[in-house]
mmCIF file of C-alpha atoms in Angstrom:
data_model
loop_
_atom_site.group_PDB
_atom_site.id
_atom_site.type_symbol
_atom_site.label_atom_id
_atom_site.label_comp_id
_atom_site.label_asym_id
_atom_site.label_seq_id
_atom_site.Cartn_x
_atom_site.Cartn_y
_atom_site.Cartn_z
ATOM 1 C CA UNK A 14 0.000 0.000 0.000
ATOM 2 C CA UNK A 15 2.820 2.336 0.854
ATOM 3 C CA UNK A 16 4.590 1.524 -2.406
ATOM 4 C CA UNK A 17 1.386 2.255 -4.335
ATOM 5 C CA UNK A 18 0.983 5.624 -2.570
ATOM 6 C CA UNK A 19 4.603 6.554 -3.249
ATOM 7 C CA UNK A 20 4.247 5.506 -6.874
ATOM 8 C CA UNK A 21 1.090 7.588 -7.206
ATOM 9 C CA UNK A 22 2.872 10.612 -5.682
ATOM 10 C CA UNK A 23 5.740 10.348 -8.134
ATOM 11 C CA UNK A 24 3.247 9.920 -10.962
ATOM 12 C CA UNK A 25 1.506 13.165 -9.915
ATOM 13 C CA UNK A 26 4.822 15.002 -9.746
ATOM 14 C CA UNK A 27 5.830 13.714 -13.164
ATOM 15 C CA UNK A 28 2.511 14.792 -14.669
ATOM 16 C CA UNK A 29 2.836 18.214 -13.040
ATOM 17 C CA UNK A 30 6.402 18.630 -14.334
ATOM 18 C CA UNK A 31 5.418 17.574 -17.849
ATOM 19 C CA UNK A 32 2.401 19.913 -17.745
ATOM 20 C CA UNK A 33 4.534 22.872 -16.711
ATOM 21 C CA UNK A 34 7.181 22.017 -19.319
ATOM 22 C CA UNK A 35 4.583 21.809 -22.070
ATOM 23 C CA UNK A 36 3.049 25.096 -20.870
ATOM 24 C CA UNK A 37 6.439 26.849 -20.998
ATOM 25 C CA UNK A 38 7.138 25.426 -24.471
ATOM 26 C CA UNK A 39 3.747 26.589 -25.740
ATOM 27 C CA UNK A 40 4.310 30.012 -24.139
ATOM 28 C CA UNK A 41 7.720 30.441 -25.798
ATOM 29 C CA UNK A 42 6.336 29.283 -29.141
ATOM 30 C CA UNK A 43 3.414 31.699 -28.829
ATOM 31 C CA UNK A 44 5.813 34.478 -27.900
ATOM 32 C CA UNK A 45 7.984 33.740 -30.923
ATOM 33 C CA UNK A 46 4.983 33.788 -33.257
ATOM 34 C CA UNK A 47 3.683 37.019 -31.720
ATOM 35 C CA UNK A 48 7.077 38.745 -32.008
ATOM 36 C CA UNK A 49 7.485 37.549 -35.586
ATOM 37 C CA UNK A 50 4.082 39.004 -36.449
ATOM 38 C CA UNK A 51 4.905 42.290 -34.676
ATOM 39 C CA UNK A 52 8.264 42.636 -36.421
ATOM 40 C CA UNK A 53 6.734 41.980 -39.829
ATOM 41 C CA UNK A 54 4.112 44.598 -39.102
ATOM 42 C CA UNK A 55 6.689 47.168 -38.011
ATOM 43 C CA UNK A 56 8.819 46.529 -41.115
ATOM 44 C CA UNK A 57 5.899 47.604 -43.308
ATOM 45 C CA UNK A 58 5.343 50.902 -41.524
ATOM 46 C CA UNK A 59 7.320 53.995 -42.600
ATOM 47 C CA UNK A 60 8.080 55.135 -39.052
ATOM 48 C CA UNK A 61 10.698 53.661 -36.704
ATOM 49 C CA UNK A 62 8.691 54.409 -33.568
ATOM 50 C CA UNK A 63 6.966 51.004 -33.526
ATOM 51 C CA UNK A 64 10.323 49.255 -33.984
ATOM 52 C CA UNK A 65 11.575 51.021 -30.856
ATOM 53 C CA UNK A 66 8.512 49.934 -28.867
ATOM 54 C CA UNK A 67 8.802 46.299 -29.972
ATOM 55 C CA UNK A 68 12.515 46.211 -29.129
ATOM 56 C CA UNK A 69 11.885 47.608 -25.641
ATOM 57 C CA UNK A 70 8.965 45.306 -24.689
ATOM 58 C CA UNK A 71 10.471 42.116 -26.157
ATOM 59 C CA UNK A 72 12.223 40.948 -22.966
ATOM 60 C CA UNK A 73 9.415 41.557 -20.433
ATOM 61 C CA UNK A 74 6.814 40.233 -22.871
ATOM 62 C CA UNK A 75 8.612 36.879 -23.078
ATOM 63 C CA UNK A 76 8.424 36.340 -19.330
ATOM 64 C CA UNK A 77 4.815 37.547 -19.195
ATOM 65 C CA UNK A 78 3.903 34.814 -21.679
ATOM 66 C CA UNK A 79 5.712 32.262 -19.508
ATOM 67 C CA UNK A 80 4.032 33.513 -16.320
ATOM 68 C CA UNK A 81 0.564 33.319 -17.892
ATOM 69 C CA UNK A 82 1.239 29.795 -19.150
ATOM 70 C CA UNK A 83 2.470 28.596 -15.745
ATOM 71 C CA UNK A 84 -0.541 30.152 -14.030
ATOM 72 C CA UNK A 85 -2.954 28.392 -16.384
ATOM 73 C CA UNK A 86 -1.075 25.103 -16.008
ATOM 74 C CA UNK A 87 -1.197 25.379 -12.226
ATOM 75 C CA UNK A 88 -4.973 25.649 -12.332
ATOM 76 C CA UNK A 89 -5.282 22.708 -14.708
ATOM 77 C CA UNK A 90 -3.580 20.185 -12.416
ATOM 78 C CA UNK A 91 -4.501 19.125 -8.919
ATOM 79 C CA UNK A 92 -1.699 20.304 -6.647
ATOM 80 C CA UNK A 93 -1.482 19.745 -2.886
ATOM 81 C CA UNK A 94 -2.666 22.636 -0.762
ATOM 82 C CA UNK A 95 0.790 23.695 0.402
ATOM 83 C CA UNK A 96 2.170 23.628 -3.139
ATOM 84 C CA UNK A 97 -0.766 25.635 -4.451
ATOM 85 C CA UNK A 98 -0.249 28.218 -1.689
ATOM 86 C CA UNK A 99 3.465 28.430 -2.496
ATOM 87 C CA UNK A 100 2.701 28.927 -6.189
ATOM 88 C CA UNK A 101 0.191 31.633 -5.367
ATOM 89 C CA UNK A 102 2.757 33.387 -3.175
ATOM 90 C CA UNK A 103 5.388 33.267 -5.918
ATOM 91 C CA UNK A 104 2.850 34.610 -8.416
ATOM 92 C CA UNK A 105 2.121 37.485 -6.045
ATOM 93 C CA UNK A 106 5.765 38.508 -6.304
ATOM 94 C CA UNK A 107 6.409 37.712 -9.965
ATOM 95 C CA UNK A 108 3.300 39.163 -11.626
ATOM 96 C CA UNK A 109 3.624 42.715 -10.163
ATOM 97 C CA UNK A 110 7.329 42.658 -10.986
ATOM 98 C CA UNK A 111 6.648 41.653 -14.594
ATOM 99 C CA UNK A 112 3.895 44.249 -14.970
ATOM 100 C CA UNK A 113 6.181 46.919 -13.530
ATOM 101 C CA UNK A 114 8.972 45.828 -15.877
ATOM 102 C CA UNK A 115 6.573 46.076 -18.818
ATOM 103 C CA UNK A 116 5.413 49.555 -17.821
ATOM 104 C CA UNK A 117 9.010 50.769 -17.377
ATOM 105 C CA UNK A 118 9.945 49.350 -20.789
ATOM 106 C CA UNK A 119 7.000 51.200 -22.343
ATOM 107 C CA UNK A 120 7.997 54.456 -20.632
ATOM 108 C CA UNK A 121 11.551 54.126 -21.900
ATOM 109 C CA UNK A 122 10.245 53.327 -25.379
ATOM 110 C CA UNK A 123 8.310 56.611 -25.376
ATOM 111 C CA UNK A 124 11.475 58.464 -24.367
ATOM 112 C CA UNK A 125 13.419 56.698 -27.138
ATOM 113 C CA UNK A 126 10.773 57.758 -29.657
ATOM 114 C CA UNK A 127 11.134 61.368 -28.517
ATOM 115 C CA UNK A 128 14.929 61.145 -28.920
ATOM 116 C CA UNK A 129 14.428 59.642 -32.372
ATOM 117 C CA UNK A 130 11.883 62.212 -33.493
ATOM 118 C CA UNK A 131 13.669 65.304 -32.203
ATOM 119 C CA UNK A 132 17.214 65.543 -33.517
ATOM 120 C CA UNK A 133 19.494 67.919 -31.591
ATOM 121 C CA UNK A 134 22.274 67.781 -34.205
ATOM 122 C CA UNK A 135 20.463 70.202 -36.541
ATOM 123 C CA UNK A 136 21.260 73.918 -36.525
ATOM 124 C CA UNK A 137 17.905 75.116 -35.123
ATOM 125 C CA UNK A 138 17.452 72.563 -32.338
ATOM 126 C CA UNK A 139 15.664 74.648 -29.698
ATOM 127 C CA UNK A 140 12.382 72.704 -29.933
ATOM 128 C CA UNK A 141 14.226 69.366 -30.000
ATOM 129 C CA UNK A 142 16.272 70.210 -26.897
ATOM 130 C CA UNK A 143 13.135 71.379 -25.077
ATOM 131 C CA UNK A 144 11.249 68.141 -25.825
ATOM 132 C CA UNK A 145 14.191 65.898 -24.978
ATOM 133 C CA UNK A 146 14.832 67.645 -21.681
ATOM 134 C CA UNK A 147 11.224 67.482 -20.541
ATOM 135 C CA UNK A 148 10.708 63.842 -21.493
ATOM 136 C CA UNK A 149 14.049 62.769 -20.009
ATOM 137 C CA UNK A 150 13.128 64.243 -16.609
ATOM 138 C CA UNK A 151 9.534 62.977 -16.717
ATOM 139 C CA UNK A 152 10.777 59.512 -17.702
ATOM 140 C CA UNK A 153 12.956 59.293 -14.591
ATOM 141 C CA UNK A 154 10.108 60.543 -12.401
ATOM 142 C CA UNK A 155 7.692 57.995 -13.899
ATOM 143 C CA UNK A 156 10.162 55.123 -13.445
ATOM 144 C CA UNK A 157 10.638 56.003 -9.761
ATOM 145 C CA UNK A 158 6.854 56.025 -9.273
ATOM 146 C CA UNK A 159 6.419 52.674 -11.057
ATOM 147 C CA UNK A 160 9.173 51.051 -8.969
ATOM 148 C CA UNK A 161 7.584 52.359 -5.773
ATOM 149 C CA UNK A 162 4.086 51.109 -6.721
ATOM 150 C CA UNK A 163 5.506 47.724 -7.818
ATOM 151 C CA UNK A 164 7.235 47.213 -4.472
ATOM 152 C CA UNK A 165 4.019 48.109 -2.660
ATOM 153 C CA UNK A 166 2.015 45.616 -4.729
ATOM 154 C CA UNK A 167 4.578 42.915 -3.987
ATOM 155 C CA UNK A 168 4.255 43.617 -0.268
ATOM 156 C CA UNK A 169 0.478 43.453 -0.521
ATOM 157 C CA UNK A 170 0.733 39.869 -1.803
ATOM 158 C CA UNK A 171 2.149 38.704 1.544
ATOM 159 C CA UNK A 172 -0.645 38.354 4.124
ATOM 160 C CA UNK A 173 1.708 38.687 7.085
ATOM 161 C CA UNK A 174 3.016 42.066 6.005
ATOM 162 C CA UNK A 175 0.049 43.277 3.952
ATOM 163 C CA UNK A 176 -0.553 45.967 6.525
ATOM 164 C CA UNK A 177 2.970 47.240 5.886
ATOM 165 C CA UNK A 178 2.216 47.585 2.188
ATOM 166 C CA UNK A 179 -1.047 49.397 2.824
ATOM 167 C CA UNK A 180 0.641 51.718 5.307
ATOM 168 C CA UNK A 181 3.483 52.391 2.871
ATOM 169 C CA UNK A 182 1.082 53.407 0.126
ATOM 170 C CA UNK A 183 -1.256 55.389 2.374
ATOM 171 C CA UNK A 184 1.418 57.330 4.226
ATOM 172 C CA UNK A 185 3.822 58.061 1.388
ATOM 173 C CA UNK A 186 3.493 61.792 1.991
ATOM 174 C CA UNK A 187 4.244 61.513 5.705
ATOM 175 C CA UNK A 188 7.185 59.254 4.968
ATOM 176 C CA UNK A 189 8.473 61.820 2.506
ATOM 177 C CA UNK A 190 8.287 64.535 5.159
ATOM 178 C CA UNK A 191 10.105 62.364 7.661
ATOM 179 C CA UNK A 192 12.837 61.528 5.187
ATOM 180 C CA UNK A 193 13.018 65.159 4.141
ATOM 181 C CA UNK A 194 13.728 66.251 7.696
ATOM 182 C CA UNK A 195 16.807 64.017 7.715
ATOM 183 C CA UNK A 196 17.859 64.598 4.074
ATOM 184 C CA UNK A 197 16.702 68.088 3.251
ATOM 185 C CA UNK A 198 19.287 68.822 0.510
ATOM 186 C CA UNK A 199 18.447 65.644 -1.407
ATOM 187 C CA UNK A 200 14.700 66.276 -1.167
ATOM 188 C CA UNK A 201 15.222 69.900 -2.130
ATOM 189 C CA UNK A 202 17.040 68.898 -5.309
ATOM 190 C CA UNK A 203 14.419 66.229 -6.055
ATOM 191 C CA UNK A 204 11.616 68.791 -5.897
ATOM 192 C CA UNK A 205 13.752 71.142 -7.979
ATOM 193 C CA UNK A 206 13.964 68.379 -10.594
ATOM 194 C CA UNK A 207 10.175 68.409 -10.887
ATOM 195 C CA UNK A 208 10.219 72.186 -11.330
ATOM 196 C CA UNK A 209 12.990 71.961 -13.891
ATOM 197 C CA UNK A 210 10.879 69.695 -16.111
ATOM 198 C CA UNK A 211 8.189 72.343 -16.523
ATOM 199 C CA UNK A 212 9.863 75.732 -16.028
ATOM 200 C CA UNK A 213 12.811 74.824 -18.300
ATOM 201 C CA UNK A 214 15.462 77.336 -17.211
ATOM 202 C CA UNK A 215 17.926 74.979 -18.905
ATOM 203 C CA UNK A 216 17.676 72.310 -21.574
ATOM 204 C CA UNK A 217 19.968 69.640 -22.919
ATOM 205 C CA UNK A 218 22.846 71.085 -24.976
ATOM 206 C CA UNK A 219 22.227 74.627 -23.678
ATOM 207 C CA UNK A 220 25.328 76.817 -23.502
ATOM 208 C CA UNK A 221 25.671 78.225 -19.979
ATOM 209 C CA UNK A 222 28.142 80.070 -17.796
ATOM 210 C CA UNK A 223 27.925 78.913 -14.190
ATOM 211 C CA UNK A 224 30.490 79.029 -11.402
ATOM 212 C CA UNK A 225 32.644 81.082 -13.770
ATOM 213 C CA UNK A 226 32.827 78.179 -16.253
ATOM 214 C CA UNK A 227 31.636 78.078 -19.882
ATOM 215 C CA UNK A 228 30.088 74.790 -20.957
ATOM 216 C CA UNK A 229 27.131 72.864 -22.350
ATOM 217 C CA UNK A 230 24.401 70.989 -20.485
ATOM 218 C CA UNK A 231 25.334 67.359 -21.069
ATOM 219 C CA UNK A 232 22.985 65.511 -18.711
ATOM 220 C CA UNK A 233 20.029 66.440 -16.505
ATOM 221 C CA UNK A 234 19.200 64.138 -13.601
ATOM 222 C CA UNK A 235 16.543 64.528 -10.924
ATOM 223 C CA UNK A 236 18.975 65.912 -8.364
ATOM 224 C CA UNK A 237 21.978 67.175 -10.351
ATOM 225 C CA UNK A 238 23.062 68.502 -13.738
ATOM 226 C CA UNK A 239 26.279 67.631 -15.577
ATOM 227 C CA UNK A 240 27.871 70.538 -17.472
ATOM 228 C CA UNK A 241 30.533 69.668 -20.053
ATOM 229 C CA UNK A 242 33.194 72.376 -19.773
ATOM 230 C CA UNK A 243 34.945 73.584 -22.951
ATOM 231 C CA UNK A 244 38.178 71.782 -21.972
ATOM 232 C CA UNK A 245 36.352 68.421 -21.550
ATOM 233 C CA UNK A 246 36.008 68.666 -17.766
ATOM 234 C CA UNK A 247 32.643 67.915 -16.177
ATOM 235 C CA UNK A 248 30.992 70.241 -13.661
ATOM 236 C CA UNK A 249 28.332 68.566 -11.498
ATOM 237 C CA UNK A 250 25.842 71.151 -10.228
ATOM 238 C CA UNK A 251 22.830 70.571 -7.918
ATOM 239 C CA UNK A 252 19.538 71.162 -9.713
ATOM 240 C CA UNK A 253 18.422 73.668 -7.087
ATOM 241 C CA UNK A 254 21.294 75.985 -8.048
ATOM 242 C CA UNK A 255 19.713 76.594 -11.454
ATOM 243 C CA UNK A 256 16.465 77.664 -9.758
ATOM 244 C CA UNK A 257 17.897 79.753 -6.923
ATOM 245 C CA UNK A 258 21.089 81.366 -8.274
ATOM 246 C CA UNK A 259 21.724 83.492 -11.334
ATOM 247 C CA UNK A 260 23.561 82.024 -14.310
ATOM 248 C CA UNK A 261 24.010 82.836 -17.982
ATOM 249 C CA UNK A 262 22.121 80.828 -20.610
ATOM 250 C CA UNK A 263 23.364 81.736 -24.077
ATOM 251 C CA UNK A 264 20.814 79.570 -25.910
ATOM 252 C CA UNK A 265 17.648 80.274 -23.907
ATOM 253 C CA UNK A 266 15.525 81.495 -26.829
ATOM 254 C CA UNK A 267 17.843 80.703 -29.757
ATOM 255 C CA UNK A 268 21.427 79.703 -30.420
ATOM 256 C CA UNK A 269 22.390 82.861 -32.318
ATOM 257 C CA UNK A 270 24.912 85.073 -30.581
ATOM 258 C CA UNK A 271 26.534 88.475 -30.973
ATOM 259 C CA UNK A 272 30.291 88.211 -30.453
ATOM 260 C CA UNK A 273 32.532 91.120 -29.496
ATOM 261 C CA UNK A 274 36.239 91.817 -30.040
ATOM 262 C CA UNK A 275 38.083 94.637 -28.221
ATOM 263 C CA UNK A 276 41.263 96.229 -29.583
ATOM 264 C CA UNK A 277 43.397 99.154 -28.443
ATOM 265 C CA UNK A 278 45.001 101.436 -31.035
ATOM 266 C CA UNK A 279 46.900 104.687 -31.031
ATOM 267 C CA UNK A 280 44.744 107.855 -30.973
ATOM 268 C CA UNK A 281 46.223 108.880 -34.319
ATOM 269 C CA UNK A 282 45.054 105.653 -36.027
ATOM 270 C CA UNK A 283 42.830 105.907 -39.118
ATOM 271 C CA UNK A 284 39.571 104.434 -37.758
ATOM 272 C CA UNK A 285 37.809 104.508 -41.131
ATOM 273 C CA UNK A 286 40.577 102.405 -42.656
ATOM 274 C CA UNK A 287 40.417 99.920 -39.786
ATOM 275 C CA UNK A 288 36.636 99.760 -40.119
ATOM 276 C CA UNK A 289 36.931 98.956 -43.810
ATOM 277 C CA UNK A 290 39.457 96.208 -43.103
ATOM 278 C CA UNK A 291 37.310 94.757 -40.322
ATOM 279 C CA UNK A 292 34.378 94.611 -42.730
ATOM 280 C CA UNK A 293 36.425 92.630 -45.241
ATOM 281 C CA UNK A 294 37.622 90.207 -42.537
ATOM 282 C CA UNK A 295 34.099 89.599 -41.227
ATOM 283 C CA UNK A 296 32.381 89.316 -44.598
ATOM 284 C CA UNK A 297 34.974 86.879 -45.983
ATOM 285 C CA UNK A 298 34.710 84.625 -42.924
ATOM 286 C CA UNK A 299 32.338 81.626 -43.414
ATOM 287 C CA UNK A 300 31.540 81.636 -39.686
ATOM 288 C CA UNK A 301 29.694 84.968 -39.964
ATOM 289 C CA UNK A 302 25.934 84.399 -40.403
ATOM 290 C CA UNK A 303 25.476 87.642 -42.390
ATOM 291 C CA UNK A 304 23.108 89.246 -39.894
ATOM 292 C CA UNK A 305 25.121 92.115 -38.438
ATOM 293 C CA UNK A 306 28.583 93.557 -37.837
ATOM 294 C CA UNK A 307 30.127 96.933 -36.973
ATOM 295 C CA UNK A 308 33.226 98.627 -35.546
ATOM 296 C CA UNK A 309 32.981 101.499 -33.079
ATOM 297 C CA UNK A 310 35.220 103.502 -30.775
ATOM 298 C CA UNK A 311 33.756 102.624 -27.387
ATOM 299 C CA UNK A 312 36.239 104.237 -24.972
ATOM 300 C CA UNK A 313 39.358 106.387 -24.735
ATOM 301 C CA UNK A 314 42.358 106.395 -22.436
ATOM 302 C CA UNK A 315 45.398 108.681 -22.183
ATOM 303 C CA UNK A 316 47.356 106.634 -24.716
ATOM 304 C CA UNK A 317 44.812 104.612 -26.680
ATOM 305 C CA UNK A 318 41.408 104.279 -28.268
ATOM 306 C CA UNK A 319 39.299 101.250 -27.446
ATOM 307 C CA UNK A 320 37.699 99.680 -30.534
ATOM 308 C CA UNK A 321 34.875 97.176 -30.367
ATOM 309 C CA UNK A 322 34.019 94.910 -33.277
ATOM 310 C CA UNK A 323 30.628 93.159 -33.161
ATOM 311 C CA UNK A 324 29.728 90.218 -35.397
ATOM 312 C CA UNK A 325 26.924 87.661 -35.288
ATOM 313 C CA UNK A 326 27.186 83.866 -35.514
ATOM 314 C CA UNK A 327 24.873 80.845 -35.408
ATOM 315 C CA UNK A 328 25.910 79.627 -31.966
ATOM 316 C CA UNK A 329 28.361 80.227 -29.141
ATOM 317 C CA UNK A 330 31.090 77.899 -30.413
ATOM 318 C CA UNK A 331 31.107 79.460 -33.874
ATOM 319 C CA UNK A 332 30.979 82.947 -32.331
ATOM 320 C CA UNK A 333 34.094 82.199 -30.271
ATOM 321 C CA UNK A 334 36.030 81.054 -33.341
ATOM 322 C CA UNK A 335 34.793 84.066 -35.325
ATOM 323 C CA UNK A 336 35.998 86.452 -32.616
ATOM 324 C CA UNK A 337 39.430 84.822 -32.656
ATOM 325 C CA UNK A 338 39.596 85.139 -36.452
ATOM 326 C CA UNK A 339 38.647 88.831 -36.350
ATOM 327 C CA UNK A 340 41.142 89.607 -33.598
ATOM 328 C CA UNK A 341 43.936 87.758 -35.373
ATOM 329 C CA UNK A 342 43.163 89.342 -38.741
ATOM 330 C CA UNK A 343 43.058 92.901 -37.419
ATOM 331 C CA UNK A 344 46.228 92.534 -35.352
ATOM 332 C CA UNK A 345 48.092 91.118 -38.358
ATOM 333 C CA UNK A 346 46.841 93.974 -40.523
ATOM 334 C CA UNK A 347 47.893 96.598 -37.954
ATOM 335 C CA UNK A 348 51.333 95.041 -37.567
ATOM 336 C CA UNK A 349 52.035 94.823 -41.313
ATOM 337 C CA UNK A 350 49.997 97.625 -42.927
ATOM 338 C CA UNK A 351 49.292 100.175 -40.156
ATOM 339 C CA UNK A 352 52.186 100.179 -37.671
ATOM 340 C CA UNK A 353 51.258 103.768 -36.798
ATOM 341 C CA UNK A 354 48.122 102.373 -35.119
ATOM 342 C CA UNK A 355 50.165 100.466 -32.536
ATOM 343 C CA UNK A 356 49.709 102.066 -29.116
ATOM 344 C CA UNK A 357 52.602 104.322 -28.092
ATOM 345 C CA UNK A 358 53.293 105.924 -24.761
ATOM 346 C CA UNK A 359 54.118 109.604 -25.244
ATOM 347 C CA UNK A 360 56.730 111.502 -23.233
ATOM 348 C CA UNK A 361 57.780 115.178 -23.318
ATOM 349 C CA UNK A 362 61.375 116.386 -22.795
ATOM 350 C CA UNK A 363 62.272 119.871 -21.523
ATOM 351 C CA UNK A 364 65.465 121.844 -22.250
ATOM 352 C CA UNK A 365 67.328 120.321 -19.289
ATOM 353 C CA UNK A 366 66.891 116.689 -20.467
ATOM 354 C CA UNK A 367 64.037 115.871 -18.128
ATOM 355 C CA UNK A 368 61.108 113.884 -19.444
ATOM 356 C CA UNK A 369 57.473 113.741 -18.425
ATOM 357 C CA UNK A 370 54.552 111.565 -19.522
ATOM 358 C CA UNK A 371 51.848 113.604 -21.221
ATOM 359 C CA UNK A 372 48.414 113.223 -19.653
ATOM 360 C CA UNK A 373 46.308 115.182 -22.101
ATOM 361 C CA UNK A 374 43.118 113.436 -23.244
ATOM 362 C CA UNK A 375 43.105 112.734 -26.991
#
């Protein structure tokens, strides 16, 4: 009798194992057919957005198929009570995790579509940078929320600590206040990240001057911003600093910029001749965007005139190179063609051989 009972038990286990194996095989086959159909459908569409979505959801979708198949197989066979309870407990952990994984994959797919649709490599990329910045921040916020809700749902599946899960979901605000009292700077920057997504004082690839450094916004996180400095260094700045302190944003409304070059020449220099030469240098330079340029005398000192050359360019990087070209071209011209324009310090000698610096204003 005992041998018959043991044989029957092993027969039940073998049937259960074969049932689960067949269910997994059918699930993987169904998944393969479904993915093949989805990929064929996406290949016929002109847009790449659906390809991005399919690529993102492929991994979680495979395990969702397997989980559904195992759940259906578990109901089809007669399992002992303790095994059925164990399977139900495992499902309570696995199913919320798979659903959360699927939702996160979908959120990231939407962000990938935004990155694909809005190209920041074009000349006029203000709209693209705005969209990418907003969706990048909102994507991180949404992922944090999904992870939090998934953990709560997993806790709710355990009867012994279900009250903990309910309390965690119901008192999230109070918990946030308690944590904020102990970690005020981190919470402050987190809230600033929410504000940054909608107020948009900065966007990805913006040219800024902060902490005395010139650089571009390379990465925006929930609590900090990475600025790529012109010499390839990285400046990590708390998000709150962009909302509380002043900084320069050279590409806030557009990337176009007015560059300036300052020169000092002798008061006797022919300004009209220098202005004509500056015009030739600017107009022959491919970096000039043909919007505006001029040369003016902006200040005087005892020994020199201050000249300012203004010229427009498409963005800050091009404007910097254009300014260098103008400065180099004018200095070369003064040195070779107008040496009389080089600043001289004047002295006056009396009949006894004494000298004195003249201080008359030109």
